[in-house]
mmCIF file with all atom_site columns, C-alpha atoms in Angstrom:
data_model
loop_
_atom_site.group_PDB
_atom_site.id
_atom_site.type_symbol
_atom_site.label_atom_id
_atom_site.label_alt_id
_atom_site.label_comp_id
_atom_site.label_asym_id
_atom_site.label_entity_id
_atom_site.label_seq_id
_atom_site.pdbx_PDB_ins_code
_atom_site.Cartn_x
_atom_site.Cartn_y
_atom_site.Cartn_z
_atom_site.occupancy
_atom_site.B_iso_or_equiv
_atom_site.pdbx_formal_charge
_atom_site.auth_seq_id
_atom_site.auth_comp_id
_atom_site.auth_asym_id
_atom_site.auth_atom_id
_atom_site.pdbx_PDB_model_num
ATOM 1   C CA . MET A 1 1   ? 21.581  18.443 -45.865 1.00 0.00 ? 1   MET A CA 1
ATOM 2   C CA . SER A 1 2   ? 23.220  15.743 -43.737 1.00 0.00 ? 2   SER A CA 1
ATOM 3   C CA . ILE A 1 3   ? 23.460  12.131 -44.866 1.00 0.00 ? 3   ILE A CA 1
ATOM 4   C CA . GLN A 1 4   ? 20.943  11.121 -42.205 1.00 0.00 ? 4   GLN A CA 1
ATOM 5   C CA . GLU A 1 5   ? 18.494  13.792 -43.372 1.00 0.00 ? 5   GLU A CA 1
ATOM 6   C CA . LEU A 1 6   ? 18.872  12.568 -46.949 1.00 0.00 ? 6   LEU A CA 1
ATOM 7   C CA . LEU A 1 7   ? 18.241  8.972  -45.863 1.00 0.00 ? 7   LEU A CA 1
ATOM 8   C CA . ASP A 1 8   ? 15.231  10.008 -43.775 1.00 0.00 ? 8   ASP A CA 1
ATOM 9   C CA . GLU A 1 9   ? 13.793  11.888 -46.741 1.00 0.00 ? 9   GLU A CA 1
ATOM 10  C CA . ALA A 1 10  ? 14.356  8.930  -49.074 1.00 0.00 ? 10  ALA A CA 1
ATOM 11  C CA . ASN A 1 11  ? 12.858  6.423  -46.617 1.00 0.00 ? 11  ASN A CA 1
ATOM 12  C CA . PRO A 1 12  ? 10.110  8.212  -44.690 1.00 0.00 ? 12  PRO A CA 1
ATOM 13  C CA . LYS A 1 13  ? 8.897   6.421  -41.590 1.00 0.00 ? 13  LYS A CA 1
ATOM 14  C CA . PRO A 1 14  ? 5.213   6.058  -40.852 1.00 0.00 ? 14  PRO A CA 1
ATOM 15  C CA . PRO A 1 15  ? 3.940   8.526  -38.257 1.00 0.00 ? 15  PRO A CA 1
ATOM 16  C CA . LEU A 1 16  ? 4.101   7.348  -34.673 1.00 0.00 ? 16  LEU A CA 1
ATOM 17  C CA . THR A 1 17  ? 0.851   6.625  -32.887 1.00 0.00 ? 17  THR A CA 1
ATOM 18  C CA . GLY A 1 18  ? -0.327  5.807  -29.377 1.00 0.00 ? 18  GLY A CA 1
ATOM 19  C CA . PHE A 1 19  ? 2.324   5.177  -26.762 1.00 0.00 ? 19  PHE A CA 1
ATOM 20  C CA . ASP A 1 20  ? 5.167   5.500  -29.296 1.00 0.00 ? 20  ASP A CA 1
ATOM 21  C CA . ALA A 1 21  ? 3.994   9.027  -30.177 1.00 0.00 ? 21  ALA A CA 1
ATOM 22  C CA . ASP A 1 22  ? 3.639   9.957  -26.508 1.00 0.00 ? 22  ASP A CA 1
ATOM 23  C CA . LEU A 1 23  ? 7.116   8.605  -25.717 1.00 0.00 ? 23  LEU A CA 1
ATOM 24  C CA . ALA A 1 24  ? 8.698   10.442 -28.658 1.00 0.00 ? 24  ALA A CA 1
ATOM 25  C CA . ALA A 1 25  ? 7.009   13.678 -27.590 1.00 0.00 ? 25  ALA A CA 1
ATOM 26  C CA . ALA A 1 26  ? 8.271   13.250 -24.021 1.00 0.00 ? 26  ALA A CA 1
ATOM 27  C CA . MET A 1 27  ? 11.812  12.508 -25.179 1.00 0.00 ? 27  MET A CA 1
ATOM 28  C CA . ASN A 1 28  ? 11.894  15.493 -27.536 1.00 0.00 ? 28  ASN A CA 1
ATOM 29  C CA . ARG A 1 29  ? 10.251  18.104 -25.350 1.00 0.00 ? 29  ARG A CA 1
ATOM 30  C CA . GLU A 1 30  ? 12.079  21.301 -24.550 1.00 0.00 ? 30  GLU A CA 1
ATOM 31  C CA . MET A 1 31  ? 13.456  21.373 -21.022 1.00 0.00 ? 31  MET A CA 1
ATOM 32  C CA . GLU A 1 32  ? 12.081  24.067 -18.713 1.00 0.00 ? 32  GLU A CA 1
ATOM 33  C CA . THR A 1 33  ? 14.186  26.939 -17.432 1.00 0.00 ? 33  THR A CA 1
ATOM 34  C CA . ILE A 1 34  ? 13.791  29.124 -14.391 1.00 0.00 ? 34  ILE A CA 1
ATOM 35  C CA . ASP A 1 35  ? 15.527  32.371 -13.441 1.00 0.00 ? 35  ASP A CA 1
ATOM 36  C CA . VAL A 1 36  ? 16.726  33.232 -9.955  1.00 0.00 ? 36  VAL A CA 1
ATOM 37  C CA . ASP A 1 37  ? 18.280  36.526 -8.891  1.00 0.00 ? 37  ASP A CA 1
ATOM 38  C CA . VAL A 1 38  ? 21.253  36.074 -6.561  1.00 0.00 ? 38  VAL A CA 1
ATOM 39  C CA . VAL A 1 39  ? 23.628  38.457 -4.791  1.00 0.00 ? 39  VAL A CA 1
ATOM 40  C CA . PHE A 1 40  ? 27.378  38.593 -5.431  1.00 0.00 ? 40  PHE A CA 1
ATOM 41  C CA . GLY A 1 41  ? 28.880  41.116 -3.038  1.00 0.00 ? 41  GLY A CA 1
ATOM 42  C CA . LYS A 1 42  ? 26.989  44.296 -3.878  1.00 0.00 ? 42  LYS A CA 1
ATOM 43  C CA . SER A 1 43  ? 25.737  43.133 -7.291  1.00 0.00 ? 43  SER A CA 1
ATOM 44  C CA . ILE A 1 44  ? 22.664  41.220 -8.387  1.00 0.00 ? 44  ILE A CA 1
ATOM 45  C CA . ALA A 1 45  ? 23.189  38.422 -10.899 1.00 0.00 ? 45  ALA A CA 1
ATOM 46  C CA . SER A 1 46  ? 20.606  36.512 -12.888 1.00 0.00 ? 46  SER A CA 1
ATOM 47  C CA . MET A 1 47  ? 21.007  32.752 -12.720 1.00 0.00 ? 47  MET A CA 1
ATOM 48  C CA . THR A 1 48  ? 19.162  30.689 -15.347 1.00 0.00 ? 48  THR A CA 1
ATOM 49  C CA . LEU A 1 49  ? 18.733  27.025 -14.478 1.00 0.00 ? 49  LEU A CA 1
ATOM 50  C CA . THR A 1 50  ? 17.703  24.474 -17.084 1.00 0.00 ? 50  THR A CA 1
ATOM 51  C CA . GLU A 1 51  ? 15.877  21.285 -16.203 1.00 0.00 ? 51  GLU A CA 1
ATOM 52  C CA . ILE A 1 52  ? 17.559  17.881 -16.511 1.00 0.00 ? 52  ILE A CA 1
ATOM 53  C CA . ASN A 1 53  ? 15.723  14.621 -17.150 1.00 0.00 ? 53  ASN A CA 1
ATOM 54  C CA . GLY A 1 54  ? 13.978  12.788 -14.330 1.00 0.00 ? 54  GLY A CA 1
ATOM 55  C CA . GLY A 1 55  ? 16.588  10.047 -14.055 1.00 0.00 ? 55  GLY A CA 1
ATOM 56  C CA . GLU A 1 56  ? 19.404  12.556 -13.672 1.00 0.00 ? 56  GLU A CA 1
ATOM 57  C CA . TRP A 1 57  ? 17.391  14.550 -11.126 1.00 0.00 ? 57  TRP A CA 1
ATOM 58  C CA . SER A 1 58  ? 16.654  11.410 -9.095  1.00 0.00 ? 58  SER A CA 1
ATOM 59  C CA . HIS A 1 59  ? 20.357  10.600 -9.010  1.00 0.00 ? 59  HIS A CA 1
ATOM 60  C CA . ILE A 1 60  ? 21.272  14.116 -7.852  1.00 0.00 ? 60  ILE A CA 1
ATOM 61  C CA . ALA A 1 61  ? 18.452  14.346 -5.300  1.00 0.00 ? 61  ALA A CA 1
ATOM 62  C CA . CYS A 1 62  ? 18.987  10.856 -3.816  1.00 0.00 ? 62  CYS A CA 1
ATOM 63  C CA . TRP A 1 63  ? 21.163  12.095 -0.962  1.00 0.00 ? 63  TRP A CA 1
ATOM 64  C CA . LEU A 1 64  ? 19.235  11.848 2.306   1.00 0.00 ? 64  LEU A CA 1
ATOM 65  C CA . PRO A 1 65  ? 18.227  15.034 4.133   1.00 0.00 ? 65  PRO A CA 1
ATOM 66  C CA . ARG A 1 66  ? 20.564  16.004 6.937   1.00 0.00 ? 66  ARG A CA 1
ATOM 67  C CA . PRO A 1 67  ? 19.034  15.734 10.420  1.00 0.00 ? 67  PRO A CA 1
ATOM 68  C CA . GLY A 1 68  ? 17.954  19.142 11.691  1.00 0.00 ? 68  GLY A CA 1
ATOM 69  C CA . ASN A 1 69  ? 18.318  20.925 8.333   1.00 0.00 ? 69  ASN A CA 1
ATOM 70  C CA . THR A 1 70  ? 14.949  22.562 7.622   1.00 0.00 ? 70  THR A CA 1
ATOM 71  C CA . GLN A 1 71  ? 15.609  23.161 3.904   1.00 0.00 ? 71  GLN A CA 1
ATOM 72  C CA . ASP A 1 72  ? 16.608  19.512 3.448   1.00 0.00 ? 72  ASP A CA 1
ATOM 73  C CA . ALA A 1 73  ? 13.489  18.425 5.334   1.00 0.00 ? 73  ALA A CA 1
ATOM 74  C CA . LYS A 1 74  ? 11.226  20.623 3.157   1.00 0.00 ? 74  LYS A CA 1
ATOM 75  C CA . LEU A 1 75  ? 12.627  19.276 -0.107  1.00 0.00 ? 75  LEU A CA 1
ATOM 76  C CA . GLY A 1 76  ? 13.386  15.717 0.995   1.00 0.00 ? 76  GLY A CA 1
ATOM 77  C CA . CYS A 1 77  ? 17.049  15.654 -0.004  1.00 0.00 ? 77  CYS A CA 1
ATOM 78  C CA . ASN A 1 78  ? 20.484  17.005 0.913   1.00 0.00 ? 78  ASN A CA 1
ATOM 79  C CA . THR A 1 79  ? 20.296  20.433 -0.706  1.00 0.00 ? 79  THR A CA 1
ATOM 80  C CA . ASP A 1 80  ? 24.069  21.013 -0.582  1.00 0.00 ? 80  ASP A CA 1
ATOM 81  C CA . GLU A 1 81  ? 24.583  17.823 -2.607  1.00 0.00 ? 81  GLU A CA 1
ATOM 82  C CA . VAL A 1 82  ? 21.957  18.942 -5.130  1.00 0.00 ? 82  VAL A CA 1
ATOM 83  C CA . LEU A 1 83  ? 23.794  22.243 -5.639  1.00 0.00 ? 83  LEU A CA 1
ATOM 84  C CA . ALA A 1 84  ? 27.230  20.626 -5.814  1.00 0.00 ? 84  ALA A CA 1
ATOM 85  C CA . ARG A 1 85  ? 26.162  17.920 -8.267  1.00 0.00 ? 85  ARG A CA 1
ATOM 86  C CA . TYR A 1 86  ? 23.891  19.921 -10.573 1.00 0.00 ? 86  TYR A CA 1
ATOM 87  C CA . PRO A 1 87  ? 25.429  19.894 -14.073 1.00 0.00 ? 87  PRO A CA 1
ATOM 88  C CA . VAL A 1 88  ? 27.127  23.208 -14.835 1.00 0.00 ? 88  VAL A CA 1
ATOM 89  C CA . ASP A 1 89  ? 26.144  22.917 -18.483 1.00 0.00 ? 89  ASP A CA 1
ATOM 90  C CA . ARG A 1 90  ? 22.578  23.593 -17.282 1.00 0.00 ? 90  ARG A CA 1
ATOM 91  C CA . ILE A 1 91  ? 23.518  26.781 -15.393 1.00 0.00 ? 91  ILE A CA 1
ATOM 92  C CA . VAL A 1 92  ? 23.988  30.274 -16.839 1.00 0.00 ? 92  VAL A CA 1
ATOM 93  C CA . ILE A 1 93  ? 24.943  33.302 -14.751 1.00 0.00 ? 93  ILE A CA 1
ATOM 94  C CA . ASN A 1 94  ? 24.506  36.721 -16.368 1.00 0.00 ? 94  ASN A CA 1
ATOM 95  C CA . GLY A 1 95  ? 24.628  35.081 -19.784 1.00 0.00 ? 95  GLY A CA 1
ATOM 96  C CA . GLU A 1 96  ? 27.776  33.024 -19.093 1.00 0.00 ? 96  GLU A CA 1
ATOM 97  C CA . GLN A 1 97  ? 28.086  29.342 -18.370 1.00 0.00 ? 97  GLN A CA 1
ATOM 98  C CA . PRO A 1 98  ? 30.357  28.775 -15.374 1.00 0.00 ? 98  PRO A CA 1
ATOM 99  C CA . THR A 1 99  ? 33.158  26.250 -15.444 1.00 0.00 ? 99  THR A CA 1
ATOM 100 C CA . PRO A 1 100 ? 33.024  23.526 -12.772 1.00 0.00 ? 100 PRO A CA 1
ATOM 101 C CA . GLU A 1 101 ? 35.707  25.447 -10.857 1.00 0.00 ? 101 GLU A CA 1
ATOM 102 C CA . GLN A 1 102 ? 33.716  28.694 -11.065 1.00 0.00 ? 102 GLN A CA 1
ATOM 103 C CA . TRP A 1 103 ? 30.555  26.884 -9.903  1.00 0.00 ? 103 TRP A CA 1
ATOM 104 C CA . GLU A 1 104 ? 32.453  25.636 -6.827  1.00 0.00 ? 104 GLU A CA 1
ATOM 105 C CA . GLN A 1 105 ? 33.452  29.244 -6.086  1.00 0.00 ? 105 GLN A CA 1
ATOM 106 C CA . VAL A 1 106 ? 29.888  30.476 -6.677  1.00 0.00 ? 106 VAL A CA 1
ATOM 107 C CA . LEU A 1 107 ? 28.598  27.950 -4.144  1.00 0.00 ? 107 LEU A CA 1
ATOM 108 C CA . LYS A 1 108 ? 31.089  29.265 -1.583  1.00 0.00 ? 108 LYS A CA 1
ATOM 109 C CA . VAL A 1 109 ? 29.927  32.886 -1.942  1.00 0.00 ? 109 VAL A CA 1
ATOM 110 C CA . LEU A 1 110 ? 26.159  32.425 -2.316  1.00 0.00 ? 110 LEU A CA 1
ATOM 111 C CA . THR A 1 111 ? 24.245  33.634 0.718   1.00 0.00 ? 111 THR A CA 1
ATOM 112 C CA . ALA A 1 112 ? 22.208  31.093 2.643   1.00 0.00 ? 112 ALA A CA 1
ATOM 113 C CA . ALA A 1 113 ? 19.021  32.720 1.364   1.00 0.00 ? 113 ALA A CA 1
ATOM 114 C CA . ASP A 1 114 ? 20.213  32.534 -2.250  1.00 0.00 ? 114 ASP A CA 1
ATOM 115 C CA . ARG A 1 115 ? 21.234  28.886 -1.837  1.00 0.00 ? 115 ARG A CA 1
ATOM 116 C CA . GLU A 1 116 ? 17.708  28.153 -0.619  1.00 0.00 ? 116 GLU A CA 1
ATOM 117 C CA . ASP A 1 117 ? 16.214  30.072 -3.555  1.00 0.00 ? 117 ASP A CA 1
ATOM 118 C CA . VAL A 1 118 ? 18.333  28.195 -6.102  1.00 0.00 ? 118 VAL A CA 1
ATOM 119 C CA . VAL A 1 119 ? 17.503  24.781 -4.642  1.00 0.00 ? 119 VAL A CA 1
ATOM 120 C CA . ALA A 1 120 ? 13.815  25.695 -4.374  1.00 0.00 ? 120 ALA A CA 1
ATOM 121 C CA . ALA A 1 121 ? 13.842  26.741 -8.054  1.00 0.00 ? 121 ALA A CA 1
ATOM 122 C CA . LEU A 1 122 ? 15.502  23.451 -9.036  1.00 0.00 ? 122 LEU A CA 1
ATOM 123 C CA . TRP A 1 123 ? 12.948  21.512 -6.994  1.00 0.00 ? 123 TRP A CA 1
ATOM 124 C CA . TRP A 1 124 ? 10.119  23.460 -8.641  1.00 0.00 ? 124 TRP A CA 1
ATOM 125 C CA . ILE A 1 125 ? 11.130  22.691 -12.239 1.00 0.00 ? 125 ILE A CA 1
ATOM 126 C CA . HIS A 1 126 ? 11.853  19.022 -11.445 1.00 0.00 ? 126 HIS A CA 1
ATOM 127 C CA . VAL A 1 127 ? 9.124   18.141 -8.930  1.00 0.00 ? 127 VAL A CA 1
ATOM 128 C CA . GLY A 1 128 ? 6.634   20.916 -8.160  1.00 0.00 ? 128 GLY A CA 1
ATOM 129 C CA . ALA A 1 129 ? 5.642   21.982 -11.679 1.00 0.00 ? 129 ALA A CA 1
ATOM 130 C CA . PRO A 1 130 ? 5.482   18.404 -13.040 1.00 0.00 ? 130 PRO A CA 1
ATOM 131 C CA . GLU A 1 131 ? 3.271   17.387 -10.082 1.00 0.00 ? 131 GLU A CA 1
ATOM 132 C CA . GLU A 1 132 ? 0.917   20.288 -10.842 1.00 0.00 ? 132 GLU A CA 1
ATOM 133 C CA . GLU A 1 133 ? 0.856   19.384 -14.533 1.00 0.00 ? 133 GLU A CA 1
ATOM 134 C CA . LYS A 1 134 ? 0.124   15.736 -13.699 1.00 0.00 ? 134 LYS A CA 1
ATOM 135 C CA . ALA A 1 135 ? -2.719  16.723 -11.369 1.00 0.00 ? 135 ALA A CA 1
ATOM 136 C CA . ALA A 1 136 ? -4.220  18.925 -14.096 1.00 0.00 ? 136 ALA A CA 1
ATOM 137 C CA . LEU A 1 137 ? -3.975  16.109 -16.657 1.00 0.00 ? 137 LEU A CA 1
ATOM 138 C CA . ILE A 1 138 ? -5.613  13.653 -14.245 1.00 0.00 ? 138 ILE A CA 1
ATOM 139 C CA . ALA A 1 139 ? -8.434  16.121 -13.556 1.00 0.00 ? 139 ALA A CA 1
ATOM 140 C CA . LEU A 1 140 ? -8.929  16.643 -17.302 1.00 0.00 ? 140 LEU A CA 1
ATOM 141 C CA . SER A 1 141 ? -9.006  12.891 -17.884 1.00 0.00 ? 141 SER A CA 1
ATOM 142 C CA . GLU A 1 142 ? -11.570 12.442 -15.113 1.00 0.00 ? 142 GLU A CA 1
ATOM 143 C CA . ARG A 1 143 ? -13.797 15.164 -16.599 1.00 0.00 ? 143 ARG A CA 1
ATOM 144 C CA . LYS A 1 144 ? -13.589 13.492 -20.019 1.00 0.00 ? 144 LYS A CA 1
ATOM 145 C CA . LYS A 1 145 ? -14.512 10.122 -18.467 1.00 0.00 ? 145 LYS A CA 1
ATOM 146 C CA . ARG A 1 146 ? -17.532 11.634 -16.723 1.00 0.00 ? 146 ARG A CA 1
ATOM 147 C CA . ARG A 1 147 ? -18.743 13.253 -19.957 1.00 0.00 ? 147 ARG A CA 1
ATOM 148 C CA . HIS A 1 148 ? -18.316 10.098 -22.015 1.00 0.00 ? 148 HIS A CA 1
ATOM 149 C CA . GLY A 1 149 ? -18.948 7.485  -19.368 1.00 0.00 ? 149 GLY A CA 1
#
């Protein structure tokens, strides 16, 4: 047992409640992953992408869409910058984590369709799915208010 675990056991903290409990749960939640199949030459590879926190995502996705780029327009950001800046420690290809140099090479050989699929998957786990979850939570809250109000 680590020193910190021993100290925590000797001095237990009261359970968190209210906003503190909600914040702790949000900070300790498991990040989502999504798998995307991509083509390398004549082979299919499985790319697993792991979510980053909202602040990191906002920083990566802050680059303005390029004029005339339909994928950028759909997602509201410069998709090439999102791919180039996504942390490689959150990317696994066929069970291996690429180095930054390998990721640069991967980006050079990905087909246009696969680039779109990867960016769309990243957008989904950072924006699309959380928006759906928020809408469901709001609807649930409204139903509870109607029943008790």
